[in-house]
Amino acid sequence: MKSVRRSQLCKALLVPTSLLTILLYLGVQSTERDVNPAALANIFKYFADNVQPKTQQQKEAQYAIAISVLRAQCTDIHADIQNVFSNKDAKHVKDELRKEQKCVLCTDSRNVIAARPNHTTDEHSEHVLLYPLGESPMEKLLEQADQSSCVVFYSYNSPCVNRCIRGKDNILNGLLNWINSRKNGMNAFVFEEIWKKGSKNNLEEEFLKINAIVPLYRCKRTSDGMECWKCVENNNVATFCLPENK
């Protein structure tokens, strides 16, 4: 009788242990797909210094860029972005953006796409890179990437609510298209400045929608260089990623 009870007890304990193992495995998998904000800071400091286009008034201009790199570039703070995106390549991309030309794998490294807003059609730069579905610049970039790489998409301004999330330049399907092809890959969507025309409540709601598809980060220039922050934890948007209270 004691033997039967011991056997039943062991079986009862096996189920929670197996479940715990699965949950721990999933947790490890999630961690393995998380980028290191400090490593992102190195990438975007380099972009700010070498790629960022200017307006005619010499202010920072809106643009979007995506890059596929080795995972170490997104996790190791000592990794050198110039090993996968040289100064020569960065200058070429900046020159194309200055001419308001679109870069689609236009460098020797063939791991970068970039665009400014299309002033002829009024299409926003994020939308330019993510559409049309089936033949977008982003899909051409992803063809060059595998699941062991890190793909980072950056927009200088945060996506605007009225056009980029709820309007004709809605980017959510484009983001889904990206992630569906890289479900086990390391991916990040990054912005720098908060688009001034979005209210805090609206931005919070829309940032949650983006983060539900792809992890959302903000990188911002500071007196010390560049600081990056994960925008959403436990379904809460970090204050770093929202407008300051005035």
Tab-separated table of C-alpha atoms in Angstrom:
chain	number	residue	atom	x	y	z
A	1	MET	CA	0.000	0.000	0.000
A	2	LYS	CA	2.848	2.354	0.923
A	3	SER	CA	4.532	1.472	-2.380
A	4	VAL	CA	1.387	2.458	-4.337
A	5	ARG	CA	1.089	5.744	-2.469
A	6	ARG	CA	4.781	6.502	-3.061
A	7	SER	CA	4.306	5.796	-6.770
A	8	GLN	CA	1.245	8.051	-6.933
A	9	LEU	CA	3.132	10.804	-5.120
A	10	CYS	CA	6.063	10.567	-7.540
A	11	LYS	CA	3.693	10.811	-10.514
A	12	ALA	CA	2.032	13.849	-8.974
A	13	LEU	CA	5.397	15.523	-8.562
A	14	LEU	CA	6.550	14.711	-12.083
A	15	VAL	CA	3.917	16.872	-13.774
A	16	PRO	CA	4.805	20.159	-12.044
A	17	THR	CA	8.530	19.405	-12.538
A	18	SER	CA	8.020	18.869	-16.265
A	19	LEU	CA	5.953	22.027	-16.491
A	20	LEU	CA	8.637	23.951	-14.624
A	21	THR	CA	11.264	22.632	-17.036
A	22	ILE	CA	9.210	23.839	-20.001
A	23	LEU	CA	8.670	27.250	-18.434
A	24	LEU	CA	12.358	27.585	-17.616
A	25	TYR	CA	13.220	26.592	-21.189
A	26	LEU	CA	10.858	29.192	-22.591
A	27	GLY	CA	12.335	31.769	-20.251
A	28	VAL	CA	15.835	30.966	-21.469
A	29	GLN	CA	14.658	31.142	-25.077
A	30	SER	CA	13.141	34.569	-24.431
A	31	THR	CA	16.328	35.786	-22.759
A	32	GLU	CA	18.421	34.517	-25.661
A	33	ARG	CA	16.348	36.663	-28.019
A	34	ASP	CA	16.693	39.845	-25.952
A	35	VAL	CA	19.128	42.487	-27.108
A	36	ASN	CA	21.403	44.317	-24.691
A	37	PRO	CA	20.422	48.022	-24.516
A	38	ALA	CA	24.062	48.962	-23.902
A	39	ALA	CA	25.084	47.182	-27.118
A	40	LEU	CA	22.265	48.958	-28.973
A	41	ALA	CA	23.622	52.246	-27.680
A	42	ASN	CA	26.932	51.582	-29.456
A	43	ILE	CA	25.139	50.897	-32.753
A	44	PHE	CA	22.986	54.002	-32.625
A	45	LYS	CA	25.766	56.293	-31.449
A	46	TYR	CA	27.549	55.197	-34.631
A	47	PHE	CA	24.417	55.862	-36.701
A	48	ALA	CA	24.001	59.294	-35.091
A	49	ASP	CA	27.601	60.220	-35.878
A	50	ASN	CA	27.870	58.712	-39.361
A	51	VAL	CA	24.431	58.266	-40.970
A	52	GLN	CA	21.944	60.780	-39.546
A	53	PRO	CA	20.828	63.143	-42.362
A	54	LYS	CA	20.190	66.856	-41.786
A	55	THR	CA	17.476	69.221	-42.925
A	56	GLN	CA	18.325	72.368	-44.870
A	57	GLN	CA	18.315	74.150	-41.505
A	58	GLN	CA	20.939	71.633	-40.307
A	59	LYS	CA	18.589	69.971	-37.849
A	60	GLU	CA	18.223	66.211	-37.461
A	61	ALA	CA	16.010	64.875	-40.267
A	62	GLN	CA	13.540	62.023	-40.049
A	63	TYR	CA	14.755	58.777	-41.567
A	64	ALA	CA	14.471	55.033	-41.039
A	65	ILE	CA	17.167	52.389	-41.307
A	66	ALA	CA	17.323	48.641	-40.734
A	67	ILE	CA	20.427	46.507	-40.384
A	68	SER	CA	21.145	42.793	-40.110
A	69	VAL	CA	24.191	41.937	-38.002
A	70	LEU	CA	25.665	39.089	-35.989
A	71	ARG	CA	23.944	38.583	-32.636
A	72	ALA	CA	27.104	39.653	-30.841
A	73	GLN	CA	26.583	43.174	-32.197
A	74	CYS	CA	23.286	43.307	-30.272
A	75	THR	CA	24.503	41.654	-27.066
A	76	ASP	CA	28.209	42.418	-26.573
A	77	ILE	CA	29.059	45.980	-25.562
A	78	HIS	CA	32.595	45.470	-26.895
A	79	ALA	CA	31.487	44.476	-30.408
A	80	ASP	CA	32.570	46.968	-33.072
A	81	ILE	CA	29.785	47.897	-35.504
A	82	GLN	CA	32.409	48.981	-38.040
A	83	ASN	CA	33.280	45.314	-38.541
A	84	VAL	CA	29.887	44.792	-40.217
A	85	PHE	CA	29.034	48.340	-41.347
A	86	SER	CA	32.159	50.240	-42.290
A	87	ASN	CA	32.710	53.977	-42.364
A	88	LYS	CA	32.738	53.732	-46.158
A	89	ASP	CA	29.334	52.025	-46.175
A	90	ALA	CA	27.923	54.474	-43.625
A	91	LYS	CA	29.079	57.437	-45.716
A	92	HIS	CA	27.482	55.950	-48.827
A	93	VAL	CA	24.134	55.492	-47.032
A	94	LYS	CA	24.300	59.056	-45.692
A	95	ASP	CA	25.037	60.388	-49.179
A	96	GLU	CA	22.012	58.531	-50.574
A	97	LEU	CA	19.788	59.877	-47.809
A	98	ARG	CA	21.093	63.390	-48.379
A	99	LYS	CA	19.910	63.058	-51.994
A	100	GLU	CA	16.628	61.611	-50.645
A	101	GLN	CA	17.363	58.345	-52.399
A	102	LYS	CA	16.341	54.983	-50.958
A	103	CYS	CA	19.101	52.539	-50.007
A	104	VAL	CA	18.185	48.887	-50.559
A	105	LEU	CA	21.252	46.752	-49.861
A	106	CYS	CA	23.202	49.567	-51.485
A	107	THR	CA	26.500	48.967	-49.669
A	108	ASP	CA	29.340	46.463	-50.006
A	109	SER	CA	28.120	44.747	-46.830
A	110	ARG	CA	24.583	44.339	-48.278
A	111	ASN	CA	23.086	44.335	-44.793
A	112	VAL	CA	21.437	47.769	-44.669
A	113	ILE	CA	18.290	49.450	-45.982
A	114	ALA	CA	17.409	53.087	-45.352
A	115	ALA	CA	14.982	55.791	-46.490
A	116	ARG	CA	13.720	59.285	-45.787
A	117	PRO	CA	10.043	60.237	-46.149
A	118	ASN	CA	8.906	60.301	-49.764
A	119	HIS	CA	7.956	63.942	-50.325
A	120	THR	CA	6.397	63.132	-53.706
A	121	THR	CA	3.850	60.662	-52.335
A	122	ASP	CA	4.001	61.824	-48.667
A	123	GLU	CA	4.786	58.225	-47.638
A	124	HIS	CA	6.517	57.967	-44.270
A	125	SER	CA	10.008	56.480	-44.118
A	126	GLU	CA	9.050	53.508	-41.922
A	127	HIS	CA	6.335	52.574	-44.409
A	128	VAL	CA	8.766	52.959	-47.338
A	129	LEU	CA	10.978	50.227	-45.872
A	130	LEU	CA	8.215	47.826	-44.803
A	131	TYR	CA	5.984	47.925	-47.904
A	132	PRO	CA	4.727	46.747	-50.324
A	133	LEU	CA	4.287	43.367	-48.665
A	134	GLY	CA	5.872	40.658	-50.749
A	135	GLU	CA	8.587	42.871	-52.232
A	136	SER	CA	9.502	45.414	-49.584
A	137	PRO	CA	13.058	46.555	-48.871
A	138	MET	CA	12.714	44.856	-45.465
A	139	GLU	CA	11.985	41.512	-47.101
A	140	LYS	CA	15.049	41.909	-49.317
A	141	LEU	CA	17.105	42.537	-46.174
A	142	LEU	CA	15.604	39.496	-44.427
A	143	GLU	CA	16.528	37.299	-47.388
A	144	GLN	CA	20.146	38.038	-46.497
A	145	ALA	CA	19.626	37.288	-42.787
A	146	ASP	CA	19.212	33.982	-40.965
A	147	GLN	CA	17.745	33.092	-37.578
A	148	SER	CA	21.159	33.446	-35.911
A	149	SER	CA	21.417	37.124	-36.843
A	150	CYS	CA	20.077	40.251	-35.141
A	151	VAL	CA	17.800	42.529	-37.176
A	152	VAL	CA	17.279	46.054	-35.887
A	153	PHE	CA	14.865	48.610	-37.355
A	154	TYR	CA	15.351	52.255	-36.375
A	155	SER	CA	13.251	55.378	-36.911
A	156	TYR	CA	14.597	58.748	-35.775
A	157	ASN	CA	11.094	59.816	-34.679
A	158	SER	CA	8.683	57.454	-32.988
A	159	PRO	CA	5.904	56.227	-35.333
A	160	CYS	CA	3.110	58.794	-35.398
A	161	VAL	CA	-0.265	57.595	-34.176
A	162	ASN	CA	-2.520	59.125	-36.829
A	163	ARG	CA	-0.556	57.939	-39.867
A	164	CYS	CA	1.834	55.126	-38.885
A	165	ILE	CA	-0.482	53.162	-36.592
A	166	ARG	CA	-4.067	54.167	-37.397
A	167	GLY	CA	-3.819	55.790	-40.839
A	168	LYS	CA	-2.825	55.057	-44.425
A	169	ASP	CA	0.839	54.445	-43.536
A	170	ASN	CA	-0.027	51.799	-40.918
A	171	ILE	CA	3.140	49.803	-40.265
A	172	LEU	CA	1.729	47.012	-38.072
A	173	ASN	CA	1.201	44.506	-40.910
A	174	GLY	CA	4.707	45.266	-42.148
A	175	LEU	CA	6.093	44.544	-38.682
A	176	LEU	CA	4.087	41.308	-38.505
A	177	ASN	CA	5.433	40.294	-41.888
A	178	TRP	CA	8.972	40.838	-40.574
A	179	ILE	CA	8.517	38.896	-37.366
A	180	ASN	CA	6.589	36.023	-38.955
A	181	SER	CA	9.680	35.245	-41.005
A	182	ARG	CA	11.958	35.418	-37.944
A	183	LYS	CA	9.957	34.051	-35.018
A	184	ASN	CA	13.063	32.596	-33.378
A	185	GLY	CA	15.363	35.452	-34.334
A	186	MET	CA	16.675	38.416	-32.375
A	187	ASN	CA	14.793	41.549	-33.428
A	188	ALA	CA	14.322	45.097	-32.160
A	189	PHE	CA	12.398	48.212	-33.180
A	190	VAL	CA	14.132	51.375	-31.986
A	191	PHE	CA	13.295	55.076	-32.051
A	192	GLU	CA	15.063	58.159	-30.731
A	193	GLU	CA	12.830	61.220	-30.524
A	194	ILE	CA	9.184	61.121	-29.443
A	195	TRP	CA	6.912	62.459	-32.185
A	196	LYS	CA	5.619	65.703	-30.714
A	197	LYS	CA	2.083	65.424	-32.057
A	198	GLY	CA	1.205	62.274	-30.130
A	199	SER	CA	-0.447	62.478	-26.713
A	200	LYS	CA	1.032	60.456	-23.888
A	201	ASN	CA	-2.041	58.207	-23.592
A	202	ASN	CA	-2.188	57.529	-27.327
A	203	LEU	CA	1.525	56.809	-27.549
A	204	GLU	CA	1.355	54.457	-24.599
A	205	GLU	CA	-1.481	52.518	-26.254
A	206	GLU	CA	0.249	52.346	-29.641
A	207	PHE	CA	3.663	51.472	-28.229
A	208	LEU	CA	2.070	48.444	-26.577
A	209	LYS	CA	0.742	47.385	-30.004
A	210	ILE	CA	4.204	47.633	-31.552
A	211	ASN	CA	5.863	45.833	-28.653
A	212	ALA	CA	3.321	43.003	-28.911
A	213	ILE	CA	4.848	42.319	-32.353
A	214	VAL	CA	8.512	43.253	-31.923
A	215	PRO	CA	10.442	44.394	-28.822
A	216	LEU	CA	10.422	48.205	-28.666
A	217	TYR	CA	13.371	50.294	-27.466
A	218	ARG	CA	14.272	53.960	-27.258
A	219	CYS	CA	17.822	55.218	-27.744
A	220	LYS	CA	18.477	58.860	-26.884
A	221	ARG	CA	21.593	60.989	-27.116
A	222	THR	CA	22.806	62.267	-23.746
A	223	SER	CA	25.808	64.214	-22.473
A	224	ASP	CA	27.521	60.846	-21.979
A	225	GLY	CA	26.854	59.641	-25.535
A	226	MET	CA	23.828	57.429	-26.054
A	227	GLU	CA	21.440	55.670	-23.680
A	228	CYS	CA	18.997	52.922	-24.691
A	229	TRP	CA	16.039	51.567	-22.779
A	230	LYS	CA	13.556	48.746	-23.268
A	231	CYS	CA	10.184	50.445	-23.551
A	232	VAL	CA	7.803	47.774	-22.240
A	233	GLU	CA	8.056	45.511	-19.195
A	234	ASN	CA	5.074	43.590	-17.816
A	235	ASN	CA	2.764	45.446	-20.217
A	236	ASN	CA	3.806	48.825	-18.812
A	237	VAL	CA	5.507	51.485	-20.936
A	238	ALA	CA	8.625	52.970	-19.347
A	239	THR	CA	8.559	56.717	-18.686
A	240	PHE	CA	11.858	56.955	-20.634
A	241	CYS	CA	9.862	56.121	-23.782
A	242	LEU	CA	7.040	58.600	-23.190
A	243	PRO	CA	6.798	62.413	-23.343
A	244	GLU	CA	7.956	64.241	-20.252
A	245	ASN	CA	5.292	65.800	-18.094
A	246	LYS	CA	5.255	69.566	-18.504
